[in-house]
CSV table of C-alpha atoms and ligand atoms in Angstrom, one decimal:
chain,number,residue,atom,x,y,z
J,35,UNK,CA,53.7,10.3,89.5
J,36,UNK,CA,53.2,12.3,86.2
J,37,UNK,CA,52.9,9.9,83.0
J,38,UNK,CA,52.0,12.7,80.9
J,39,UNK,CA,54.3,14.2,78.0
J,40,UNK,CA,55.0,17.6,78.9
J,41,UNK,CA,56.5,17.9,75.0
J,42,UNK,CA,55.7,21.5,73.8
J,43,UNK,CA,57.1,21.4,70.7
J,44,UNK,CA,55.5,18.1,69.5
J,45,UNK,CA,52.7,17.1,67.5
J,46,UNK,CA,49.8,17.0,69.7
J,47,UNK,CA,48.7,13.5,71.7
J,48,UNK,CA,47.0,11.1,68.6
J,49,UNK,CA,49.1,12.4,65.6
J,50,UNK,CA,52.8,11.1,66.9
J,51,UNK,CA,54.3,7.8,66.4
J,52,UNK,CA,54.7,5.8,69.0
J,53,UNK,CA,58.7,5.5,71.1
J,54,UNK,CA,59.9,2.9,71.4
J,55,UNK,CA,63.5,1.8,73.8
J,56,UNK,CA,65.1,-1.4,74.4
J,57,UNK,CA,67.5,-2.4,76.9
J,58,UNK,CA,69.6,-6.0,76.2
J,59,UNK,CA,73.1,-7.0,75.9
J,60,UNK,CA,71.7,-9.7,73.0
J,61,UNK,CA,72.1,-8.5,69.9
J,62,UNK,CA,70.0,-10.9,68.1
J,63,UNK,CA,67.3,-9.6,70.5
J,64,UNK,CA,67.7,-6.2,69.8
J,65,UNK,CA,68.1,-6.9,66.2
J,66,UNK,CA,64.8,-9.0,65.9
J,67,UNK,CA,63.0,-6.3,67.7
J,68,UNK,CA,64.4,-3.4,65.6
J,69,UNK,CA,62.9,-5.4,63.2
J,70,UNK,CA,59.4,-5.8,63.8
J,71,UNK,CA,59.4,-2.4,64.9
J,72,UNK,CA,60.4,-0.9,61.1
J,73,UNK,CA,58.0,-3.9,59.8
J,74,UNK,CA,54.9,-4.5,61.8
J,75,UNK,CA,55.1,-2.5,64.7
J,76,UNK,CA,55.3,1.4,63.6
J,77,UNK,CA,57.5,1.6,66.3
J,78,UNK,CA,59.6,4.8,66.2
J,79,UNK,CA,63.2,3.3,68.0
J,80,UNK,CA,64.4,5.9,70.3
J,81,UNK,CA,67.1,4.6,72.1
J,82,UNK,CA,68.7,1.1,72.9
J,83,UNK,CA,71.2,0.5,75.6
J,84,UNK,CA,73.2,-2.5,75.5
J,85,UNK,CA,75.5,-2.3,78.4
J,86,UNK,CA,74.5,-5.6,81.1
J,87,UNK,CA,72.0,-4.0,84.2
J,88,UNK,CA,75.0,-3.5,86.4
J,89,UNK,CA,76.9,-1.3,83.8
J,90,UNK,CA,74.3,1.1,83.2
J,91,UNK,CA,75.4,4.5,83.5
J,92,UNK,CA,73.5,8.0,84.6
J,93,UNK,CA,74.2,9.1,81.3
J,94,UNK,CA,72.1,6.1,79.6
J,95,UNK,CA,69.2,7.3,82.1
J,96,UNK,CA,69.2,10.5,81.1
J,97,UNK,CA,69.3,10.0,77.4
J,98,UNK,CA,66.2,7.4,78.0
J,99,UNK,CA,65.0,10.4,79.7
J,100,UNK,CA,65.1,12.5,77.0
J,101,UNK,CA,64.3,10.2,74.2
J,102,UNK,CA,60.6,9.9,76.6
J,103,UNK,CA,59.3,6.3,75.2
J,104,UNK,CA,56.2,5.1,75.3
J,105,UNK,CA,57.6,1.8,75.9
J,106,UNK,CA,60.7,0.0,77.3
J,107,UNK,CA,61.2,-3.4,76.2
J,108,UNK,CA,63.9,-5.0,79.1
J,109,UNK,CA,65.5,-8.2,78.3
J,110,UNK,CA,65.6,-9.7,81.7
J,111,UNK,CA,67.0,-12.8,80.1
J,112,UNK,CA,70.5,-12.6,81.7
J,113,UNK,CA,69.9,-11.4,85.0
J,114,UNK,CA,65.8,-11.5,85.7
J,115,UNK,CA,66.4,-10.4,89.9
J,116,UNK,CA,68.4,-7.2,89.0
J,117,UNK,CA,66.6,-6.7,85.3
J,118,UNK,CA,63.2,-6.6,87.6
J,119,UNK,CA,64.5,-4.4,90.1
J,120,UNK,CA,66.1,-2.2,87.0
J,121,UNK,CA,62.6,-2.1,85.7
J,122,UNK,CA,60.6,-1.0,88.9
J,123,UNK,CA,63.1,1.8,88.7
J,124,UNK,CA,62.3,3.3,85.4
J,125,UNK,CA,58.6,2.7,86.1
J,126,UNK,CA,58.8,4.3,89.4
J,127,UNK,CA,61.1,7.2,88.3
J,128,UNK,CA,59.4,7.8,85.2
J,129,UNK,CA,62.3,7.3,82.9
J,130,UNK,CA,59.4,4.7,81.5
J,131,UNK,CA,56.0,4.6,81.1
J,132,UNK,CA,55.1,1.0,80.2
J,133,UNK,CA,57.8,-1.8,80.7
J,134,UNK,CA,57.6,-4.7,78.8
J,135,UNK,CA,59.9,-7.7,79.9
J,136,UNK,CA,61.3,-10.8,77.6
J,137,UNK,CA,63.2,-13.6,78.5
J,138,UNK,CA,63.2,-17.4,78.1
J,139,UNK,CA,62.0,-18.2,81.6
J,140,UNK,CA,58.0,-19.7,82.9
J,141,UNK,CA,59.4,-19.8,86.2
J,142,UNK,CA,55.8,-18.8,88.4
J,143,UNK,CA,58.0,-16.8,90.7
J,144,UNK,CA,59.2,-14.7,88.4
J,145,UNK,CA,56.2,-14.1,86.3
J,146,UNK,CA,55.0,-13.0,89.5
J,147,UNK,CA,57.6,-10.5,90.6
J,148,UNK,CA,57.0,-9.1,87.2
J,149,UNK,CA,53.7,-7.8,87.7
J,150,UNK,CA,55.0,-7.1,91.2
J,151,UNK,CA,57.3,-4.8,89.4
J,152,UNK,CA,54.5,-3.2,87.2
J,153,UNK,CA,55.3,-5.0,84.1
J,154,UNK,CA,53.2,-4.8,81.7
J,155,UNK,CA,53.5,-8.0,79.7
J,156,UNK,CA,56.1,-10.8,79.3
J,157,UNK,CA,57.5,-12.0,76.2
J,158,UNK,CA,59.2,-15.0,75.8
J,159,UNK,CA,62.5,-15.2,74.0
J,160,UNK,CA,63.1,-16.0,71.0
J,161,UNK,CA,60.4,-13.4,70.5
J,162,UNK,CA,57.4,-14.0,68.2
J,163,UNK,CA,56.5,-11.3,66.2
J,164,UNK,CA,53.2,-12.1,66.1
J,165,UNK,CA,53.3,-11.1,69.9
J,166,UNK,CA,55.2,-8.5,70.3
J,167,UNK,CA,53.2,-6.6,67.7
J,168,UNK,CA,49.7,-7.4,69.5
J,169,UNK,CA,51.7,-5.9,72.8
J,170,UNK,CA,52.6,-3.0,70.8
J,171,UNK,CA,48.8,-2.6,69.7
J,172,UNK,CA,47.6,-2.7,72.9
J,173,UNK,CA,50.0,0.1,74.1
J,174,UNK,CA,49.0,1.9,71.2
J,175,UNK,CA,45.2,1.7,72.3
J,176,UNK,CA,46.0,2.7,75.6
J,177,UNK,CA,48.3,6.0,74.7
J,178,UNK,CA,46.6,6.5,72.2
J,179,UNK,CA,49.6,7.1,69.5
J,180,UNK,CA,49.1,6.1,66.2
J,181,UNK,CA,51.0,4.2,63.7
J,182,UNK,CA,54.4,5.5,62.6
J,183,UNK,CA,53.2,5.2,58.7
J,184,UNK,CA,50.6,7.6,59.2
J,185,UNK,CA,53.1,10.4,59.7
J,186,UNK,CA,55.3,11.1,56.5
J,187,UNK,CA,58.7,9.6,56.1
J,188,UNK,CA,61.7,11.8,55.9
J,189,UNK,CA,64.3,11.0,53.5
J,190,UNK,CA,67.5,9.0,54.3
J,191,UNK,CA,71.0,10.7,54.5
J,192,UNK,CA,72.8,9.0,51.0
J,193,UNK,CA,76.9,8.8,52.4
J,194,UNK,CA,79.6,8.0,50.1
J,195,UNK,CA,82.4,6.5,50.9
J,196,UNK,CA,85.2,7.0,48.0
J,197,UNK,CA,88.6,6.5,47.6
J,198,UNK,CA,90.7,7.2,44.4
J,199,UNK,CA,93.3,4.9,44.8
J,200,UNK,CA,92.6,1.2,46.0
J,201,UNK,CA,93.8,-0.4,49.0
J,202,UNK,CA,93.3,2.8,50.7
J,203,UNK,CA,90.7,1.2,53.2
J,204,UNK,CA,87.6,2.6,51.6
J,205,UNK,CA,85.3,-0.3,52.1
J,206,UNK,CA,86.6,-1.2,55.8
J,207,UNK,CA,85.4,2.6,56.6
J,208,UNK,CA,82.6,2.0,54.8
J,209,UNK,CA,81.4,-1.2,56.5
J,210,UNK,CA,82.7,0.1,59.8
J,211,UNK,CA,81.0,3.7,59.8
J,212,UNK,CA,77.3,2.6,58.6
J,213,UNK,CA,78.0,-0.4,61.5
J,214,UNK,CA,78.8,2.7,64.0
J,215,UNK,CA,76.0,4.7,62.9
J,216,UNK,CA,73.8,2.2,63.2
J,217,UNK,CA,75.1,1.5,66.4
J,218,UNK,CA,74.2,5.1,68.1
J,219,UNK,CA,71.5,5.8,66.3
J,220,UNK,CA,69.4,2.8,65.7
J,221,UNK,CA,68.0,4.0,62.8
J,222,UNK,CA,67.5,1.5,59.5
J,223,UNK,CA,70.8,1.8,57.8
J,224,UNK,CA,72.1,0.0,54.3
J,225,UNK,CA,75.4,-0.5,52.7
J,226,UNK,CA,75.0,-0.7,49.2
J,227,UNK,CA,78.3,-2.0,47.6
J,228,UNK,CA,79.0,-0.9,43.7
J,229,UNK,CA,82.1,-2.2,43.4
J,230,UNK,CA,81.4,-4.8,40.9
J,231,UNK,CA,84.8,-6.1,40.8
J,232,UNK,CA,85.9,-6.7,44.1
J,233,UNK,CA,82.8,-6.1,46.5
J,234,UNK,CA,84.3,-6.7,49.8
J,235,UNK,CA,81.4,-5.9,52.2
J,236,UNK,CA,79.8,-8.6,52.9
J,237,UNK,CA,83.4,-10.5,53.5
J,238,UNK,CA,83.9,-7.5,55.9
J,239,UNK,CA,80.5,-8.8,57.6
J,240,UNK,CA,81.3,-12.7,57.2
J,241,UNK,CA,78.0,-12.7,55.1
J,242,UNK,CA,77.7,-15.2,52.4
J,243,UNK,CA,75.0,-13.2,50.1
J,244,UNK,CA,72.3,-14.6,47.4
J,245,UNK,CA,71.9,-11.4,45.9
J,246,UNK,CA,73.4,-8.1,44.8
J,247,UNK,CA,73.2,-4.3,43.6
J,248,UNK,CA,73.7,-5.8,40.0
J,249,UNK,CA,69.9,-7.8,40.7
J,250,UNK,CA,68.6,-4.7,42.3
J,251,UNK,CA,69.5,-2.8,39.1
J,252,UNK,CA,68.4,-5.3,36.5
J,253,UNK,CA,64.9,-5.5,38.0
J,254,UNK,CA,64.8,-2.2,38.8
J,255,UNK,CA,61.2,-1.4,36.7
J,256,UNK,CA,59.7,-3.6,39.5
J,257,UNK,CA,61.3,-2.8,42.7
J,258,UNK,CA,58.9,-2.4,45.4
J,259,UNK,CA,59.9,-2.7,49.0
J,260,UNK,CA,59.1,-6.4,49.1
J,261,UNK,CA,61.5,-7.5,46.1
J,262,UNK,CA,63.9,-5.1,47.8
J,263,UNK,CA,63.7,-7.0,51.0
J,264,UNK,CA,64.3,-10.2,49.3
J,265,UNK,CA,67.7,-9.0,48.2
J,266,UNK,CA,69.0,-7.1,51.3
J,267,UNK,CA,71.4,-9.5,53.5
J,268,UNK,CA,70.4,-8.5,57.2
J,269,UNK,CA,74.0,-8.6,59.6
J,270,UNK,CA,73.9,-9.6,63.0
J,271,UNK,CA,74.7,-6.2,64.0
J,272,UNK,CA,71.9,-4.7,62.6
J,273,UNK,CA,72.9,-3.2,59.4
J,274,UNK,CA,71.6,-4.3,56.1
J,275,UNK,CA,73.8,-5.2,53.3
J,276,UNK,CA,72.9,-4.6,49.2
J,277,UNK,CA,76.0,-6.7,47.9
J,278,UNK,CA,78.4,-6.9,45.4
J,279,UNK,CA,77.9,-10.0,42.9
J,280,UNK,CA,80.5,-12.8,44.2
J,281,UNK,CA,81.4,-12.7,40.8
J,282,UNK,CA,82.8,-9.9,38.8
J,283,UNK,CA,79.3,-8.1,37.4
J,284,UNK,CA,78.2,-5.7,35.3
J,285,UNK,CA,75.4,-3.3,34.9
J,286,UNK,CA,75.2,-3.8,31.4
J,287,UNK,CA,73.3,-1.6,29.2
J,288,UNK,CA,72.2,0.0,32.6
J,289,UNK,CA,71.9,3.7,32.3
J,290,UNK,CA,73.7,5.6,34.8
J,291,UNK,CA,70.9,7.3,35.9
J,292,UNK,CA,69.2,4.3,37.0
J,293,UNK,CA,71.2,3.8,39.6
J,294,UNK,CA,70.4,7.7,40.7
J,295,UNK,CA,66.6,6.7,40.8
J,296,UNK,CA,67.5,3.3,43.2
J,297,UNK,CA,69.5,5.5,45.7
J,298,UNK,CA,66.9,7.9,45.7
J,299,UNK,CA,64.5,5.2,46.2
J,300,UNK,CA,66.6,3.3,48.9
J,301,UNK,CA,67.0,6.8,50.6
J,302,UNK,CA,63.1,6.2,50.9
J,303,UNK,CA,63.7,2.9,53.0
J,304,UNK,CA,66.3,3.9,55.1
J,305,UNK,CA,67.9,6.7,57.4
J,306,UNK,CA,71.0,6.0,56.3
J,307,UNK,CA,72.3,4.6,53.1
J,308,UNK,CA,76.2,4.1,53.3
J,309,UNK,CA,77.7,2.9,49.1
J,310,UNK,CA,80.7,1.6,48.9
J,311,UNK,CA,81.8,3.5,45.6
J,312,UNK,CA,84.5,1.7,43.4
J,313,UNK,CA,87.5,3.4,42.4
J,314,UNK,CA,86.4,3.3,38.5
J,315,UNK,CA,84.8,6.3,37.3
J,316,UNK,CA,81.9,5.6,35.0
J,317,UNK,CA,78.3,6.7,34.9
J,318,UNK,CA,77.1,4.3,37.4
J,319,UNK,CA,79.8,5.9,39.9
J,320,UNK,CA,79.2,9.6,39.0
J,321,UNK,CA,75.8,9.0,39.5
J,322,UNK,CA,76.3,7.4,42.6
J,323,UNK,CA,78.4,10.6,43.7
J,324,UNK,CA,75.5,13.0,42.5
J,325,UNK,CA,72.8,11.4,44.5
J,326,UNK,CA,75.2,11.9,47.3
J,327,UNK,CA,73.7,13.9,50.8
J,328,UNK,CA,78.1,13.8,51.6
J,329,UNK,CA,80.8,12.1,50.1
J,330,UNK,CA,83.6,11.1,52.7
J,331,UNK,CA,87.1,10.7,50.3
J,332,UNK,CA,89.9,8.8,52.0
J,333,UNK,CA,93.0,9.1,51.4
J,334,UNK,CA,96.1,7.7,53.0
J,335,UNK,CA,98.9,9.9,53.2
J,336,UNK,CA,101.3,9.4,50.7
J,337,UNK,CA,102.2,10.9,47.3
J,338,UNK,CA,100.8,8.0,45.6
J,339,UNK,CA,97.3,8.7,46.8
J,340,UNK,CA,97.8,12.3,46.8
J,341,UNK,CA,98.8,12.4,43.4
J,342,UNK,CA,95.1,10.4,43.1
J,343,UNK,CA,93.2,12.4,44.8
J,344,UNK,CA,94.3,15.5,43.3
J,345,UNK,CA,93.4,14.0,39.9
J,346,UNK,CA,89.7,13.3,40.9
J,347,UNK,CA,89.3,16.6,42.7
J,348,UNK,CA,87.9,18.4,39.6
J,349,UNK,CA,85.7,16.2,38.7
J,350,UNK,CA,84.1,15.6,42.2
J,351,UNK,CA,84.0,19.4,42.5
J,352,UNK,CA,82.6,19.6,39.0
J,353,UNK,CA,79.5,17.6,40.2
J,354,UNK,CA,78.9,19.4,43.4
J,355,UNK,CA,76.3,21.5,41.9
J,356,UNK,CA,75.1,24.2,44.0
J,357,UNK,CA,76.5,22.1,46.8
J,358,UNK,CA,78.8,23.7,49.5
J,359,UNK,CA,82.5,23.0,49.9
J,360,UNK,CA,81.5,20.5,52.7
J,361,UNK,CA,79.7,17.9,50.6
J,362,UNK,CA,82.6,16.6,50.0
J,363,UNK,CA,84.8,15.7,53.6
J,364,UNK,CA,88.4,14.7,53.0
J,365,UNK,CA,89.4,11.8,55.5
J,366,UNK,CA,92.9,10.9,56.3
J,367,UNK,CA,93.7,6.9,57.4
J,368,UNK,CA,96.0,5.0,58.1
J,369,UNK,CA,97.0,7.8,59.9
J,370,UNK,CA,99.5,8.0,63.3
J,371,UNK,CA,101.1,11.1,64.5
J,372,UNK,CA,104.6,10.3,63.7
J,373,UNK,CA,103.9,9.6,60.1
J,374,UNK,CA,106.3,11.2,57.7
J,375,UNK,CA,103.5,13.1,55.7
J,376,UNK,CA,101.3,15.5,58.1
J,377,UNK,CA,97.7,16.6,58.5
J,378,UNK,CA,98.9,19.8,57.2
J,379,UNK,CA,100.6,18.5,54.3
J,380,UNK,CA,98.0,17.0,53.3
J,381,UNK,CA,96.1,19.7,53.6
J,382,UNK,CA,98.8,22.1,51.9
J,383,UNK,CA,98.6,19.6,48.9
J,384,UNK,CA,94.9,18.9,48.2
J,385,UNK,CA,94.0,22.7,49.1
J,386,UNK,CA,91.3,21.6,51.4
J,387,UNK,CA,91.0,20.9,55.2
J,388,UNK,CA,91.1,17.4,56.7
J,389,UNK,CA,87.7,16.6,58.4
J,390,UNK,CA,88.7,13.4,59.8
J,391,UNK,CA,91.9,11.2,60.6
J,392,UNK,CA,91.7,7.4,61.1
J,393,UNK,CA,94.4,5.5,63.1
J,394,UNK,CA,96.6,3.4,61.8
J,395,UNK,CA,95.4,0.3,63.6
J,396,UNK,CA,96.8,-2.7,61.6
J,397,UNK,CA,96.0,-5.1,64.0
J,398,UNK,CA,92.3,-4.3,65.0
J,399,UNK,CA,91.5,-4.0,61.4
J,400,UNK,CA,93.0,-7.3,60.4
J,401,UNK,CA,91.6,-9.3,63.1
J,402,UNK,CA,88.5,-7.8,62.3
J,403,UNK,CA,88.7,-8.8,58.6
J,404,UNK,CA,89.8,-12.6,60.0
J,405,UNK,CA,86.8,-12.9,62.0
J,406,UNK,CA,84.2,-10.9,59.1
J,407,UNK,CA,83.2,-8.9,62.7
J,408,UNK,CA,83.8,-5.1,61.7
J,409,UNK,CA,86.2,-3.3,64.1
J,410,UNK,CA,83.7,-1.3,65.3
J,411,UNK,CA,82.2,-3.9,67.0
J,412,UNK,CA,85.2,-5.1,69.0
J,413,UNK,CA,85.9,-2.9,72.0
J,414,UNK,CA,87.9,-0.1,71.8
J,415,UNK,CA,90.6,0.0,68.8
J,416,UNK,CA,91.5,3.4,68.2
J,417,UNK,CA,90.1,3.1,64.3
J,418,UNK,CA,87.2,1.7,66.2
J,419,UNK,CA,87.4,4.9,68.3
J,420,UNK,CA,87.5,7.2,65.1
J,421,UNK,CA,85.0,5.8,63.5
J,422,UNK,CA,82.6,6.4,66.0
J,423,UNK,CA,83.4,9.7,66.4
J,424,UNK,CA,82.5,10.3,63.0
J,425,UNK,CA,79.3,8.4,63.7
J,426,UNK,CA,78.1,10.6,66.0
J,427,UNK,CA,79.1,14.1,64.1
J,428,UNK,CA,76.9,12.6,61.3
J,429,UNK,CA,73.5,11.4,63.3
J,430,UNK,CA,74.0,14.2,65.9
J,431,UNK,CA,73.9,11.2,68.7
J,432,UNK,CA,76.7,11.6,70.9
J,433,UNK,CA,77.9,8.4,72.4
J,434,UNK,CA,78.1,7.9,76.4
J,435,UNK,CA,81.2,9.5,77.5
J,436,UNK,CA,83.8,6.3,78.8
J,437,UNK,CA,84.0,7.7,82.2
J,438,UNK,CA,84.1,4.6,84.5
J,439,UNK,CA,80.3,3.3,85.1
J,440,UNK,CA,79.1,5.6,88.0
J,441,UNK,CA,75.8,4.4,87.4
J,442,UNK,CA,74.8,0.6,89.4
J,443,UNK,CA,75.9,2.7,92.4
J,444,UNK,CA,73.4,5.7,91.3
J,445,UNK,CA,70.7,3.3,91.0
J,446,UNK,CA,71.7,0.9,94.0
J,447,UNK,CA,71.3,4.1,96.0
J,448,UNK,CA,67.9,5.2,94.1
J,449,UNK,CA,67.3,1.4,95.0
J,450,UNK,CA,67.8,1.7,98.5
J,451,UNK,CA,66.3,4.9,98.8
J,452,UNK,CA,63.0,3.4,98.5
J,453,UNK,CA,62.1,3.8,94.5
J,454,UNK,CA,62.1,0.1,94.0
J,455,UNK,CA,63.5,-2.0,96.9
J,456,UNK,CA,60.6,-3.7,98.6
J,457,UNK,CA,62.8,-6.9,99.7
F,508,LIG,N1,93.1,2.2,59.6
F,508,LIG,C1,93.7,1.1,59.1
F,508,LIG,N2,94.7,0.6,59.7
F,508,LIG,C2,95.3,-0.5,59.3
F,508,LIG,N3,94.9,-1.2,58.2
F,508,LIG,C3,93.9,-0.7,57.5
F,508,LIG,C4,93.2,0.5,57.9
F,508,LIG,N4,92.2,0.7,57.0
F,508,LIG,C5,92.3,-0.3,56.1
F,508,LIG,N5,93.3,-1.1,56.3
F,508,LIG,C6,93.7,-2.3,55.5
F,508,LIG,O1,93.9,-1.9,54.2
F,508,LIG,C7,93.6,-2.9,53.3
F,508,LIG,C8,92.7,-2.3,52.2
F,508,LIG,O2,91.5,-2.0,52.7
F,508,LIG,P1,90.1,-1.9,51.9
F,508,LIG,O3,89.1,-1.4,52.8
F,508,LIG,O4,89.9,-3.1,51.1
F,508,LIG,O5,90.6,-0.7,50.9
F,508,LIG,P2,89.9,-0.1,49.5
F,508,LIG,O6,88.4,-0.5,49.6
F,508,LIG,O7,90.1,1.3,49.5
F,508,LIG,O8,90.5,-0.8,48.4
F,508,LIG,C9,92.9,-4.0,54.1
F,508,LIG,O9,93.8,-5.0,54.2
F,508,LIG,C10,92.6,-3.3,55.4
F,508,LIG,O10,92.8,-4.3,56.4
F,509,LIG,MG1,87.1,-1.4,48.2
């Protein structure tokens, strides 16, 4: 059985973070670990699959394949007999090098299949920390990767989401997409909200926050990552949230480019920093637009918003710099096919090409709002759909093709083929 890294391309054995993938349908789990991964671990997260054992497709396999991790943390919680079995597989196959199981059971029996299995340690749930970090040490020691700090961070992607006219659905996309993207890729991901008038996010996310962007900016002289922690909201689904003050704010005598030097500072912190940008055009928005990676304008399609949109053009254009004609990606929603206005009217109009269309899902987006649970999180609306389509054009992470679940039978058959089944 080969355990080494046959990785060409990559830094040498000693110089690369270490890889880390979890598989758990608990999001608080996965969440908790993503955590001490950015924090105390060093822990580069590859991959996360969060389909139940039985659901687990060929396609996941082979993206844990690819994604090579040093370690895979299982969550045998829900089903410890098949999670086991699951995890002699990747062991056994290679898809993993070191397994690491959690759950909430001290049952002798299976503590002792564990090992049986060739798990390396077990971690009881809710997971401490504390542990889970002197696990990841010990792995470290043993493959000899070093921490992730010690290589140098790349910069975040800064995403704008803007619309010129309101009730357009700018901050729904916005919530949704950086909950998408998080979704696929994993990665540390922020919305920052600047609308200081009617900050909706963390309503979108049923969060209740403490702090907001309008704290952030007043402090800003002594921001360090610590006093940022203290006023990011962390969501359930794994997304971190800079709010909007619960009551109409203002930056004050805040110079525009202060705001510049946060994002750019934020872009620091995360992979991917999604702002919520107001409608109202001052220096703390043109700023905002400026320190921009891609700004995603939305539009629904009627003259009203046209009319908008057409109006801030210039001035959007104006500050693209030496930018290319794609920083700035026009996206239609509240869109259906049989709506009076087309994609290529729309496109006739603004003079530029439509990059993305949303469906018109009123119902998915309202329940969504109801329940402060984005829509992305919900099964398979079509905006949900959408969303994560444009989700995985922007991290490059496509996600698993909806086929129906080939997979338990790929593995049952691995199973009985002799990788794992010793009953
Ligand atoms: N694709 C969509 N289908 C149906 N309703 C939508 C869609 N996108 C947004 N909405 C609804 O439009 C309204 C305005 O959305 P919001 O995100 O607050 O807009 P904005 O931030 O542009 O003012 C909300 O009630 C939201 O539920
Ligand atoms: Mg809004």
């Amino acid at each position: 059985m080969n355990y080494e890294r046959t990785n060409e391309t990559g830094p040498v054995s000693g110089e690369s973070p270490m890889v880390g993938a979890v598989i758990s349908t608990d999001p608080d789990f996965r969440g908790r670990l993503t955590e001490i991964f950015a924090t105390g671990g060093e822990v580069v997260v590859g991959f996360d699959v969060v389909e139940p054992f039985t659901r687990i497709t060929d396609a996941h396999l082979e993206k844990l394949r690819q994604v090579d991790p040093d370690v895979v943390f299982v969550d045998l919680e829900s089903d410890p007999h098949v999670g086991l079995k699951f995890s002699e597989f990747l062991l056994e196959s290679s898809t993993a090098r070191t397994v690491v199981g959690a759950g909430s059971t001290d049952s002798p029996e299976i503590l002792l299949r564990a090992m049986e299995a060739g798990v390396l340690e077990f971690l009881p749930k809710p997971l401490d920390p504390r542990k889970v970090e002197g696990v990841i040490e010990r792995i470290r020691r043993k493959t000899g990767k070093t921490a992730n700090r010690e290589t140098p961070r790349q910069l975040g992607q800064l995403l704008s989401v803007f619309s010129p006219k309101g009730g357009s659905g700018a901050t729904t996309f916005a919530v949704n997409l950086a909950v998408a993207i998080h979704q696929v890729s994993r990665k540390r991901t922020l919305i920052v909200d600047l609308d200081l008038e009617l900050g909706e996010t963390a309503l979108l996310l049923g969060k209740d926050p403490r702090f907001s962007s309008v704290d952030l900016v007043r402090n800003y002289h002594r921001v360090d990552e610590g006093l940022l922690a203290s006023y990011i909201e962390r969501d359930e689904s794994g997304v971190e949230l800079l709010s909007a003050p619960y009551q109409p704010g203002d930056f004050g005598t805040v110079e525009g480019d202060r705001i510049g030097k946060i994002l750019g500072f934020l872009k620091e912190q995360y992979d991917y920093v999604i702002v919520d940008v107001p409608k109202t055009l001052n220096a703390v928005t043109l700023h905002a637009f400026e320190a921009s990676d891609r700004i995603y304008l939305l539009t629904t399609a009627d003259l009203q918003s046209l009319r908008n949109v057409t109006r801030s053009l210039p001035l959007l254009k104006g500050l693209a710099g030496g930018r290319d004609d794609d920083w700035i990606r026009l996206v239609v929603n509240r869109f259906s096919p049989s709506h009076p206005i087309s994609v290529s009217e729309v496109e006739k109009t603004l003079g530029m090409k439509v990059r993305w269309t949303l469906r018109n899902d009123y119902r998915a987006v309202l329940d969504s709002i109801n329940e402060g649970r984005p829509a992305v999180l919900e099964g398979r609306s079509a905006y949900a759909e959408n969303v994560r389509r444009l989700a995985a054009d922007i991290t490059g992470i496509q996600t698993a093709p909806k086929t129906k679940s080939r997979l338990f039978g790929g593995l049952v058959s691995a199973l009985r083929n002799g990788h794992a089944d010793r009953s």
